Structure formats: structure tokens, C-alpha cells
């Protein structure tokens, strides 16, 4: 962040005081965020109480003290995690500043500003004195309530003291912590103080120009109460709550608060809390007309700043006064590009569908947006796009046109729910609440007339691009009647992925390789037939339907596959741990974090390195979060693998990993026998038994192929990554970029232009900073064009107080110590701990080996983590929002994989 408080950024000898109607008062470096915003409101002609700002020049004059400098240095050197020490230094700083004398020139400037505002009758004017830091009220950091405010202050001495106290409050514990969290250096900020005529309101409140709860940009939310707003801002009183639909111009709802007390100014200065009468408590504090006036002002303020705003207002003598406006920083961004048809659009997250909801850098987003557009174009829907948008660093798919098609309207939520229950539930919610928005675009007659063209387009898509047709037909019937051939399935997917990768890699120059990536994305990818895997999924569903009272047996049938990709990964890592175990010097070097070259030089090191190379030959193209091709593949950075091997050394025995798979395989065969016996009962027993055996054979034969498509596709992802990395190296050599990793922050048109030798004007640092902000956001699974993030209606009555609710995907109950891991390349899990993770794509596989249970923020019954958990027989709950934020490493938790519940047992 730029230096917003350094006195060198201001004119030497600059003003100590500026009026809010002075154009200089819009300079954030001079008057801080609050002051600058108020000055812009004044300049726009909006109703703001008269006042002035004591500037940051005055602040720097005040704190120009050697002891303050020393304490600031101490604060900057402290680890933010050392909470007690940070609090002590902050306390010392506040006390030291509060003891400093306000420089005479500053005091005289304040006196002059007050003299200009003296009343004609000579009575003392009351003022509100508010802090205004240079780093507050930013679009991405509000600092709301971090510094001091003093109300109803009278007299020069009291006002000067309040100004100094505000400046000292730049170092409250909350402000220090907030700056540390947002990466803002303490010596880069300064504090101005806003001094305004004190408003004595009958009613005051807060107006949000976008609904802060749902994120809807077309809903204005208002909180209003009697007296000053401090009572309900602090939570001491219940305010009236209003929601207003700016589309229709109507009040959605008005809830009257039970406000028992109010804060009011005292005649002698300061404020007091008073009891309200029974009548005052039950009466609406705003009329419909006042609500509409507030909304109109809010719309004007949002247009002025260009962002949704959190506005503080007062109603005095029937007139509205604005006392503060700042951005709402908690909103998830609105999808872009915006729709051109002025209708509600609904999007679902590509990341949630892939159980990977983390932010992607710009170039990676372009890859997946291109892929999405091409896929829909292949099925004759290209003229109804765009089908992919971006928001908060994620890619979202536009489901609107599908939802406006009668036969698909009810199918889409169900299909999404199979991937992620919260995604399907959120889609159902928006369909129920806004059903009129999804009426078919065409009349019945138009639909009938268009049917031949639609059929031709669909058939053209199916015949020129085979993915859907193959998945539904090729090999489907044969999987039920023939002998399972899982090895053949793996071979075809591996050959497919390597073929696409070779088409990229065979190009001579980095520029040609990059163009080939996007040339291949411009035509629908021709997937191998996926019928056998679909047959396995179908067989599993039929078995569940046939044996609804024995789900544990159906689940167990799908375990114990030595040739399954995930199992082979874990077996390979276990074998590497066994080699290290047999060679103590290798084991010791691994525990010390030695390099692979150093390990290879030790006794047994060559065997270890050779086995690792064999592992990487087969799986080195995989990665954690592998759809984000900016992330290194295991071949480039095997640190996550070595961390898992280290953990296995300390918590497993030789051969234990293979014994576990053998045990799972035996349990599967036993479960199959139980189902066979159940099926044989009754008159139709012989027929049911034959059907059951056929279903089990198909299920076990092909469910183990579920990861083969991703194993093949990962070859393609690795080739994409190599092409972009090579391009980054070239652009650094030619002076277009400073660092090879900057390439991930270019858009595709910028990358191609640079590779063509054209200059590009890109602020990579700003894009990196935006990406870091996006990484911290929790992305909603469903998002509308109005910015709303709908959620499903939860009417469960079996949820214990405080429990987190998700989707149970692997049955059983387990208690254990939580291990929260956000990046498996930097952290690992100990034997018997419960893994708490943001996602669970195949790159997380090494961590599953030691986990006693699993909690994941995204995913569904068919997501990778769910499948692995069921195969390994560990309880798992997915789609648990904010799990990695709510649960802390070291806490004891209980997870119920059957009911989908997670409980923290110790706080």
C-alpha cells in the first residue's frame, strides 16, 4: 500500500486546519478517509453538518517526539501474534501521545476555526469530534470504529483535549491488530480529526446502499432508532430495521425494534442514556416518505463514490443530515461482465463444482472461461452467452438460460445438488423466491417453431464434440454385460491427456505453445467415452435403492482398490516411508528437511531417490489445487510428498499402508457377500441375487476408475502450465515483466500482445494485491447479477446448539484433534488428527493417509474427498462453510459423517 501518512507526502508547512468546504479537504493524505469523504459529500451539495478538519500535518507536529519514534519502532518490530506485548506497546504509545502538549500553532489554528463558527448570541456551540485516519474508509479496509469519537464537546480546552485523544487512538489495540491483518505498516498512517457542529437528532441510524446480509445491490437496508446512533451501533438498543427494493421502489419489510433506551446529548456536554416510554418503544421511527428520502440520498451517495456505501445519518428538525459515509468492505464482488438484457442472472461457481473454491489469478481464469464458452458453443448455445463470468477471483457459470428452459428448470438444481448440496439448495431458493424472473423466453408456439433448429444445434454439438454423447452411451451397456476392464479405462484416459499435452509441447516457441493452448480451447475437447464410469455410478445408485436399510454395506463395497489412482498414490508414499525406515540416515535427513541431493548421498539414499523418481514418473504431473495451473506440480516441488513421508515415519509401521488396503478389500468382499445373502431372500431371491451380483461386479469393476479422467486431464494441465511458465521466462528476458510469475497476472490478450512484441501497460502489483484480497474472501456457491449470494433454507431440527452443518458423505462418528490446513505444501497432518481443509482435490491425497476424519468447506457426495473418505472408511463432512475459520488447530472436535454435523468440543 502506498504511504498515506508520511509528512513528506504533504506540502511542507501545510495547513493545520481545513474547512470541509475547502477543496483541499478531499485529500485523504491531509484529512484522512472520513474527512475526505465528508468533503466530497459537501462538494456534491449533500446535507452535511458544518465543520473542519485538524489535519495530518498537525498530527505529525504533535507526535514529533523521540520517545514516540522509539515506541513506533518497537511496535513495527513486534510479531503481531504476540498479543500481550503488542497491547503493552500500544498502551504506552497512547499514553505518551496523550501527555504531549499540542503545539501552539496547531492550537491557534483550532481556535481560529472555532471562532469563525461562533454563534451570534455568544452561546457555546457543541461539536462532535471524530478520528479520521489516512488508512480508513478504503474500498478494501474500513477501520470502522477503530479510533475514538467524542460527542457534544464544548469549549476550546475540551475540544483540543479531544483532538489529542483522537490522535492517540490511532494506536488502540483494535486499530493495531487491523493494520497488521491488512498489511499496513504502523508508521505509514497518520490521523486527522473531524470537528463538526453537533447534531441533536430525534432519530438517527445507518443506511447500507446494498444489503450487507445477502449482498444484493438492489436492496437498501436501513437501521433507525431514537436519539443518537451510539446506542444501537454498540448493540445496547434494538433499532427499527427496514429493507427497500430499489428496483420496484417499494418497502420490502419494516420491523419495529423494541428500543428501551436512547442516547441523547446533555446540556452541560457529553451524552447520557435515558429510558424510553412504552409508547416510544412501539412506534415506528420513520415514515414511508422518510424511508424513500433516505434511499434517494443513498443512491446519490453511492453514485458519487462508485461503491456501495455504509452511511451514518441523523434526522434533525425534520431534515436529514449525513455525518459519515464509507465503503461496505464485506461484500463479495458482483459478477462481470454484467448482463446486457437487464434481467436477473444466476451463476454457479465452477470452483465449487470442482470442490476447489479458491481464487484463481487472471490468466488461469481466462483459461477456464474460454473452456466454458467453447463447451456451450459446441452444443449450439453460443449465441446466448456469455456463459462464464468472474467475481472475486473465481469463475462462475451462467445458469440463467438453462433455468428459463422448461425441461431443464427443475433438473439444474438437482444436478448441482449432486455436486454440492448448498449449491443446489441455493439455486432452489432463488427459483422459489424469484420465479417470475425465469419464465421461458419464448411462447409455446415460438418454442415449437424453434424446436427443429434447437435439435439441429444440439445434434451438431453432440456429433462434432462427443463429451456428453460419449459419457451417456459409449461403453455404458457393455460395462454391465462384459467383464470389467479398469486397466483399459486408465490407458485410454492417460493416452488422451498425453496426446493433448504433446500437441502443446511439440510447438517450437513459447509463443506458439501459448497460442496452441488457446487454439485447443477454442474447439470442444473430445473426451474419451466415459460410459463405464457412468455405469458404475448408476449401479451404485441402484444398489442403494435395493438395500436402503444397509447403506454401510453399499458404501463398503466401493472400498479396497489397489489399482485405484488415489490408493496407488498413498501406497507409493507408504513404500517411500518404508525405504526411509529401513535406512536410518535417510529417515534422519527427511526429519531435518534435507534436500533430495543431500539425501541421495546417504546410505540407502539412492534407493529412496530412485523410488521417488518412479513415483514422480507416474504422478509428478499432479498438484494441489491442480485446476489452478499457476500452482507447481509435484515434479517441480515434491515438498508436500516429503512432508507426508516424514509424518508416516513417526506414526506408521512398516507395511501398515498395504495392510490397510488389504483390510479395506476384505471388508468390501464381506459387504458384497452380505448384500448377496440379503438379495437371495424371498420368492424373487434368485433373480435379485443375479442382479445384485451383476451390479456389484459393475460397481467394483469401474468405480475405481473415477479418478482416471482427472489423472489424464492433469497431463493437459501440466502442459498448459509449462507453456505459460516458458512465456513468463521469455517476457522477463525481453523486459516486459520483472518476474516470471508475473505472467499469471496478465490477461490472455495482454500475454499474446507481449509475445508479439507489443508493449503492455499492466499494473501487476495492483493485480497481485487484488488477488491476495480475493484469496481471503469466502466465495458463495451461487451468485446473482445483483450481487446476492442466496443460501438454502435449513429446517433441520436435529442440530445441536453451536454445531456446524454440512453434507455427510462418509458415515461414522469420530472425535479427535483438529488440524486446520489451508496449504498442504506448507503443512501436514499427524496420525489420528481430523483434517479441516478448504478443498479436497486429488492434490490433497497425501494428507488423507493419516487422517482420522475429514471436514471440508466445499464438495458433495461425488467430490474427490468424499470418494476417498468412503474408500478409506473415515467419517467425513463436506460443504461446511467457513470451517477453516471457525475451527482452530488443536481443538477437539466431533464429526458425524452420517448426519453431516461438526461440533467443537472445547473452546
PDB file of C-alpha atoms in Angstrom, residues 495-638:
ATOM      1  CA  UNK A 495      -3.316 -41.536 -23.689  1.00  0.00           C
ATOM      2  CA  UNK A 496      -5.933 -38.828 -24.194  1.00  0.00           C
ATOM      3  CA  UNK A 497      -4.309 -36.425 -21.736  1.00  0.00           C
ATOM      4  CA  UNK A 498      -0.803 -37.045 -23.015  1.00  0.00           C
ATOM      5  CA  UNK A 499      -1.928 -36.536 -26.608  1.00  0.00           C
ATOM      6  CA  UNK A 500      -3.308 -33.078 -25.847  1.00  0.00           C
ATOM      7  CA  UNK A 501      -0.211 -32.253 -23.804  1.00  0.00           C
ATOM      8  CA  UNK A 502       2.030 -33.304 -26.689  1.00  0.00           C
ATOM      9  CA  UNK A 503       0.158 -31.025 -29.095  1.00  0.00           C
ATOM     10  CA  UNK A 504       1.159 -28.127 -26.859  1.00  0.00           C
ATOM     11  CA  UNK A 505       4.707 -29.241 -26.123  1.00  0.00           C
ATOM     12  CA  UNK A 506       5.634 -30.076 -29.720  1.00  0.00           C
ATOM     13  CA  UNK A 507       5.417 -26.410 -30.728  1.00  0.00           C
ATOM     14  CA  UNK A 508       8.821 -24.801 -31.203  1.00  0.00           C
ATOM     15  CA  UNK A 509       8.464 -21.464 -29.391  1.00  0.00           C
ATOM     16  CA  UNK A 510       6.775 -20.359 -26.137  1.00  0.00           C
ATOM     17  CA  UNK A 511       4.514 -18.035 -28.135  1.00  0.00           C
ATOM     18  CA  UNK A 512       3.354 -20.928 -30.329  1.00  0.00           C
ATOM     19  CA  UNK A 513       2.790 -23.118 -27.269  1.00  0.00           C
ATOM     20  CA  UNK A 514       0.615 -20.463 -25.614  1.00  0.00           C
ATOM     21  CA  UNK A 515      -1.406 -19.998 -28.789  1.00  0.00           C
ATOM     22  CA  UNK A 516      -1.849 -23.751 -29.095  1.00  0.00           C
ATOM     23  CA  UNK A 517      -3.301 -23.893 -25.564  1.00  0.00           C
ATOM     24  CA  UNK A 518      -5.998 -21.422 -26.511  1.00  0.00           C
ATOM     25  CA  UNK A 519      -6.432 -22.816 -30.029  1.00  0.00           C
ATOM     26  CA  UNK A 520      -7.258 -26.168 -28.431  1.00  0.00           C
ATOM     27  CA  UNK A 521      -9.628 -24.420 -26.030  1.00  0.00           C
ATOM     28  CA  UNK A 522     -11.401 -22.798 -28.983  1.00  0.00           C
ATOM     29  CA  UNK A 523     -12.698 -26.221 -30.072  1.00  0.00           C
ATOM     30  CA  UNK A 524     -14.636 -28.514 -27.792  1.00  0.00           C
ATOM     31  CA  UNK A 525     -12.327 -31.078 -26.228  1.00  0.00           C
ATOM     32  CA  UNK A 526     -13.114 -34.578 -27.483  1.00  0.00           C
ATOM     33  CA  UNK A 527     -13.290 -36.655 -24.307  1.00  0.00           C
ATOM     34  CA  UNK A 528     -12.874 -40.432 -24.329  1.00  0.00           C
ATOM     35  CA  UNK A 529     -16.013 -42.489 -23.722  1.00  0.00           C
ATOM     36  CA  UNK A 530     -16.974 -42.344 -20.051  1.00  0.00           C
ATOM     37  CA  UNK A 531     -19.813 -44.870 -20.174  1.00  0.00           C
ATOM     38  CA  UNK A 532     -18.152 -47.437 -17.855  1.00  0.00           C
ATOM     39  CA  UNK A 533     -17.734 -44.899 -15.059  1.00  0.00           C
ATOM     40  CA  UNK A 534     -21.326 -43.746 -15.528  1.00  0.00           C
ATOM     41  CA  UNK A 535     -22.357 -47.404 -15.375  1.00  0.00           C
ATOM     42  CA  UNK A 536     -20.579 -47.756 -12.006  1.00  0.00           C
ATOM     43  CA  UNK A 537     -22.325 -44.678 -10.609  1.00  0.00           C
ATOM     44  CA  UNK A 538     -25.658 -45.985 -11.874  1.00  0.00           C
ATOM     45  CA  UNK A 539     -25.010 -49.417 -10.364  1.00  0.00           C
ATOM     46  CA  UNK A 540     -24.217 -47.771  -7.025  1.00  0.00           C
ATOM     47  CA  UNK A 541     -27.477 -45.815  -7.056  1.00  0.00           C
ATOM     48  CA  UNK A 542     -29.467 -48.954  -7.921  1.00  0.00           C
ATOM     49  CA  UNK A 543     -27.801 -50.858  -5.067  1.00  0.00           C
ATOM     50  CA  UNK A 544     -28.654 -48.039  -2.649  1.00  0.00           C
ATOM     51  CA  UNK A 545     -32.256 -48.232  -3.818  1.00  0.00           C
ATOM     52  CA  UNK A 546     -32.371 -52.000  -3.466  1.00  0.00           C
ATOM     53  CA  UNK A 547     -30.840 -52.013   0.024  1.00  0.00           C
ATOM     54  CA  UNK A 548     -31.938 -48.754   1.686  1.00  0.00           C
ATOM     55  CA  UNK A 549     -31.597 -50.327   5.147  1.00  0.00           C
ATOM     56  CA  UNK A 550     -27.969 -51.366   4.564  1.00  0.00           C
ATOM     57  CA  UNK A 551     -26.134 -48.247   3.307  1.00  0.00           C
ATOM     58  CA  UNK A 552     -23.000 -49.230   5.242  1.00  0.00           C
ATOM     59  CA  UNK A 553     -22.691 -52.376   3.111  1.00  0.00           C
ATOM     60  CA  UNK A 554     -23.217 -50.494  -0.164  1.00  0.00           C
ATOM     61  CA  UNK A 555     -20.549 -47.967   0.866  1.00  0.00           C
ATOM     62  CA  UNK A 556     -18.152 -50.724   1.908  1.00  0.00           C
ATOM     63  CA  UNK A 557     -18.468 -52.436  -1.472  1.00  0.00           C
ATOM     64  CA  UNK A 558     -16.743 -49.418  -3.015  1.00  0.00           C
ATOM     65  CA  UNK A 559     -13.536 -49.803  -0.981  1.00  0.00           C
ATOM     66  CA  UNK A 560     -10.224 -51.578  -1.300  1.00  0.00           C
ATOM     67  CA  UNK A 561      -8.855 -50.967  -4.801  1.00  0.00           C
ATOM     68  CA  UNK A 562      -5.059 -51.366  -5.005  1.00  0.00           C
ATOM     69  CA  UNK A 563      -5.080 -50.103  -8.620  1.00  0.00           C
ATOM     70  CA  UNK A 564      -7.213 -47.020  -7.952  1.00  0.00           C
ATOM     71  CA  UNK A 565      -5.257 -43.779  -8.531  1.00  0.00           C
ATOM     72  CA  UNK A 566      -5.586 -42.328  -5.035  1.00  0.00           C
ATOM     73  CA  UNK A 567      -4.756 -45.671  -3.445  1.00  0.00           C
ATOM     74  CA  UNK A 568      -1.664 -46.020  -5.638  1.00  0.00           C
ATOM     75  CA  UNK A 569      -0.535 -42.549  -4.594  1.00  0.00           C
ATOM     76  CA  UNK A 570      -0.876 -43.422  -0.935  1.00  0.00           C
ATOM     77  CA  UNK A 571       0.749 -46.833  -1.387  1.00  0.00           C
ATOM     78  CA  UNK A 572       3.648 -45.200  -3.185  1.00  0.00           C
ATOM     79  CA  UNK A 573       4.180 -42.707  -0.381  1.00  0.00           C
ATOM     80  CA  UNK A 574       3.939 -45.505   2.174  1.00  0.00           C
ATOM     81  CA  UNK A 575       6.566 -47.507   0.291  1.00  0.00           C
ATOM     82  CA  UNK A 576       8.877 -44.474   0.322  1.00  0.00           C
ATOM     83  CA  UNK A 577       8.403 -44.173   4.079  1.00  0.00           C
ATOM     84  CA  UNK A 578       9.297 -47.863   4.432  1.00  0.00           C
ATOM     85  CA  UNK A 579      12.537 -47.353   2.484  1.00  0.00           C
ATOM     86  CA  UNK A 580      13.438 -44.445   4.757  1.00  0.00           C
ATOM     87  CA  UNK A 581      12.563 -46.542   7.811  1.00  0.00           C
ATOM     88  CA  UNK A 582      14.987 -49.222   6.669  1.00  0.00           C
ATOM     89  CA  UNK A 583      17.716 -46.601   6.264  1.00  0.00           C
ATOM     90  CA  UNK A 584      18.048 -44.540   9.463  1.00  0.00           C
ATOM     91  CA  UNK A 585      20.303 -41.914   7.906  1.00  0.00           C
ATOM     92  CA  UNK A 586      17.684 -41.228   5.204  1.00  0.00           C
ATOM     93  CA  UNK A 587      14.948 -41.029   7.825  1.00  0.00           C
ATOM     94  CA  UNK A 588      17.001 -38.593   9.911  1.00  0.00           C
ATOM     95  CA  UNK A 589      17.693 -36.407   6.871  1.00  0.00           C
ATOM     96  CA  UNK A 590      13.999 -36.329   5.980  1.00  0.00           C
ATOM     97  CA  UNK A 591      13.118 -35.251   9.523  1.00  0.00           C
ATOM     98  CA  UNK A 592      15.695 -32.457   9.284  1.00  0.00           C
ATOM     99  CA  UNK A 593      14.289 -31.239   5.952  1.00  0.00           C
ATOM    100  CA  UNK A 594      17.424 -32.066   3.971  1.00  0.00           C
ATOM    101  CA  UNK A 595      17.492 -31.593   0.200  1.00  0.00           C
ATOM    102  CA  UNK A 596      16.962 -34.553  -2.124  1.00  0.00           C
ATOM    103  CA  UNK A 597      20.527 -34.255  -3.369  1.00  0.00           C
ATOM    104  CA  UNK A 598      21.799 -34.489   0.206  1.00  0.00           C
ATOM    105  CA  UNK A 599      19.567 -37.491   0.909  1.00  0.00           C
ATOM    106  CA  UNK A 600      20.779 -39.268  -2.232  1.00  0.00           C
ATOM    107  CA  UNK A 601      24.361 -39.135  -0.969  1.00  0.00           C
ATOM    108  CA  UNK A 602      23.492 -41.102   2.184  1.00  0.00           C
ATOM    109  CA  UNK A 603      23.366 -44.845   2.688  1.00  0.00           C
ATOM    110  CA  UNK A 604      20.085 -46.002   1.165  1.00  0.00           C
ATOM    111  CA  UNK A 605      19.594 -42.560  -0.388  1.00  0.00           C
ATOM    112  CA  UNK A 606      19.955 -43.801  -3.971  1.00  0.00           C
ATOM    113  CA  UNK A 607      17.194 -46.358  -3.403  1.00  0.00           C
ATOM    114  CA  UNK A 608      14.961 -43.671  -1.917  1.00  0.00           C
ATOM    115  CA  UNK A 609      15.620 -41.252  -4.786  1.00  0.00           C
ATOM    116  CA  UNK A 610      15.073 -43.957  -7.400  1.00  0.00           C
ATOM    117  CA  UNK A 611      11.720 -44.926  -5.855  1.00  0.00           C
ATOM    118  CA  UNK A 612      10.717 -41.259  -5.637  1.00  0.00           C
ATOM    119  CA  UNK A 613      11.599 -40.799  -9.304  1.00  0.00           C
ATOM    120  CA  UNK A 614       9.427 -43.802 -10.205  1.00  0.00           C
ATOM    121  CA  UNK A 615       6.601 -42.231  -8.208  1.00  0.00           C
ATOM    122  CA  UNK A 616       7.058 -38.881  -9.979  1.00  0.00           C
ATOM    123  CA  UNK A 617       7.161 -40.560 -13.384  1.00  0.00           C
ATOM    124  CA  UNK A 618       3.604 -41.709 -12.709  1.00  0.00           C
ATOM    125  CA  UNK A 619       2.233 -38.873 -10.577  1.00  0.00           C
ATOM    126  CA  UNK A 620       4.639 -35.943 -10.914  1.00  0.00           C
ATOM    127  CA  UNK A 621       2.166 -34.093 -13.161  1.00  0.00           C
ATOM    128  CA  UNK A 622      -0.341 -33.857 -10.283  1.00  0.00           C
ATOM    129  CA  UNK A 623      -0.636 -30.925  -7.866  1.00  0.00           C
ATOM    130  CA  UNK A 624      -2.623 -29.492  -5.030  1.00  0.00           C
ATOM    131  CA  UNK A 625      -5.432 -27.357  -6.455  1.00  0.00           C
ATOM    132  CA  UNK A 626      -4.398 -28.585  -9.877  1.00  0.00           C
ATOM    133  CA  UNK A 627      -7.102 -26.765 -11.868  1.00  0.00           C
ATOM    134  CA  UNK A 628      -5.163 -23.662 -10.835  1.00  0.00           C
ATOM    135  CA  UNK A 629      -2.358 -24.175 -13.323  1.00  0.00           C
ATOM    136  CA  UNK A 630      -0.310 -21.435 -11.690  1.00  0.00           C
ATOM    137  CA  UNK A 631       0.429 -23.867  -8.857  1.00  0.00           C
ATOM    138  CA  UNK A 632       3.556 -26.046  -9.070  1.00  0.00           C
ATOM    139  CA  UNK A 633       3.214 -29.710  -9.967  1.00  0.00           C
ATOM    140  CA  UNK A 634       4.690 -32.354  -7.638  1.00  0.00           C
ATOM    141  CA  UNK A 635       7.561 -32.905 -10.050  1.00  0.00           C
ATOM    142  CA  UNK A 636       8.587 -29.266  -9.624  1.00  0.00           C
ATOM    143  CA  UNK A 637       8.032 -29.157  -5.883  1.00  0.00           C
ATOM    144  CA  UNK A 638       7.719 -32.505  -4.059  1.00  0.00           C
TER     145      UNK A 638
END
